[in-house]
Amino acid sequence: MTSTRFTLSSVATFKDLPEEAIRRLEDRLQPVLVRRGDHVVRQGESADALYIVISGRFAVEVDGQPGTVAEISRGSTIGEIAFFAGGARTATVTAIRDGIVVRLTRADFDTISEDSPAIWTAITATLADRLAAETRRSAALKSTMDTRHARPRPRTIAIVGVASGFVPPAFLGALIKVATARSDSLVVSSATIGDIVPRPSALCLEFTEALNSLESRYSTIVFVADTELTPWSETAVRQADEVLLVASPLDEPVGSAVPLGRLEAFALSIHPPSARRLAIVHARRGVAQGTRHWLTHRQPAMHHHVALGDTEDIARLWRFLSGNALGFVACGGGAYCAAHIGVYRAFREAGIGFDMVGGTSGGAAMAAAFAQDLDPQAIDDGVHRMFIEGRAMARYTLPKYGLLDHTHFDAHLEREYGSIRIEDLWKPYFAVSADLSNYETEVHVRGHLWKAIRASAAIPGLLPPLYTDDGRMLVDGSVISNVPIETMHSLKRGPNIVVSFQAGEGQKFSVDYASIPKRGELIRHILNPFSKRSLPPAPSAATVLVRSLMANRGSFERCLEPYDWLLVPPAPAEMGALDWRRHREIMEAAYHHTRSEIELRGRDDWARNS
């Protein structure tokens, strides 16, 4: 059947069968080469055969449940419950790389079981155990259906050159050096594969099995495709869980959408957007431009900017590929968001950089500065210019569309963040807003940076929503997700620093409700600057709105993973949610708090775990 002897006794479903029954069943098994994307079984079909995985990986999908609910690998059975119990398939199973299965038809099984009744006794006991396990798995799946996660870490990755198929040797050499620094990673190409496994025809069962068997020895395998669509390139793409597309403009200007090359077109026909990653290689670090032209036809799940000769850029890319990228999640909170700068400063001084950043509302604005690797003092100076000198959130207007003059606020945002686009940022970034047209979370990963921040910070009532060209109404992301850890988990694998505030929690407000003036009294007081009667010291409408959004924590703690680190920096006493005058005070408090937390946790321990 294959180069490696396969026995049914190694399969849980058949391990307790009599030896003679196992031998007779094995004689009826039919080996089948399955290509990536092939459906082994489809939900709702009649269960006329049982399949056993010899090599490869297979995804289990169930109608009505998002994404892949399970993966199947060597030694597992496919479709045994419906096969033995009768009825229709309960799931669709699809090959996610080339593999080999063996097939046992119902007719062959019925013939052998008639002569060996003991088969049913053993299988019934095994089937009962599997049904109980399936029930437990379904219950666990239901309890976590609302939590979004990135795809499982890829075990196999194909490197494919964009357009011409060319991959800069310096980039490839640097990536191979980082990848093979660990003994459990392997990089192979058409020039080296023959030294690792015998290389008969790529369509041969033995070759497919040999490639899949490498996973028993290596945690990550990188297949480097040829520059053309050769048989090896085709095999590399089909064997990969994820494809890394490598674009190499080397800082040549790109002014329009870059057409697909023949090799990458084949790769994109095999891999859905969720399994695509794009690395854009530059001759040197600087301001990236025209990234959207590389993304147009490729639509990767994520893209990365890499400078030749920059070891940190290469290391960051590998952390994303290996599932160890460190994220920073910034929350909303008005003036309290200045605390993020202190957290950022403490990690920066400790030599710990973030691979990806994102946030909500004021946190989205701070994260945008971190994505550009700006100096903490420069970021704080920007806060001072915008909110103290420019009074960006202090120019009130007639309250028809909002309490604040949005044009004044927008002008300050555009002045601070310029015309840069999110996709041109050197580090991956996202901002979260709330789409009130569909009552859904809107994740901004494309377009002008300042507009994404504006949408994410559109506090209802204070500022008008940001309206999109297609008619959607976007408001402050805190309405849906004040601490967007779920969004970070959906975009990448690996640990995260997560910031949240408990600002003013338990604070009391000594306000005589009856003393709040009615409309006429309030108007007369405002128009008469010599009035001797003072207004009651109640929080402003703006403060109430911001505190209301901060209360929407959304039970984000249940979405934290064991490798996530939640930081709750302290807030100065009696500080208001719009008290930007105290931005440096809260920044310093957060800085010292975070330094202490890093020292307690241990710098070396954290670097090793991240």
PDB file of C-alpha atoms in Angstrom, residues 523-533:
ATOM      1  CA  ILE A 523     -29.777  79.724  29.864  1.00  0.00           C
ATOM      2  CA  ARG A 524     -30.024  82.831  32.060  1.00  0.00           C
ATOM      3  CA  HIS A 525     -27.010  81.705  34.067  1.00  0.00           C
ATOM      4  CA  ILE A 526     -24.924  81.159  30.954  1.00  0.00           C
ATOM      5  CA  LEU A 527     -25.937  84.504  29.450  1.00  0.00           C
ATOM      6  CA  ASN A 528     -25.302  86.405  32.688  1.00  0.00           C
ATOM      7  CA  PRO A 529     -21.586  86.261  33.535  1.00  0.00           C
ATOM      8  CA  PHE A 530     -22.228  88.241  36.747  1.00  0.00           C
ATOM      9  CA  SER A 531     -24.638  85.722  38.215  1.00  0.00           C
ATOM     10  CA  LYS A 532     -23.821  85.077  41.875  1.00  0.00           C
ATOM     11  CA  ARG A 533     -25.407  81.661  41.922  1.00  0.00           C
TER      12      ARG A 533
END
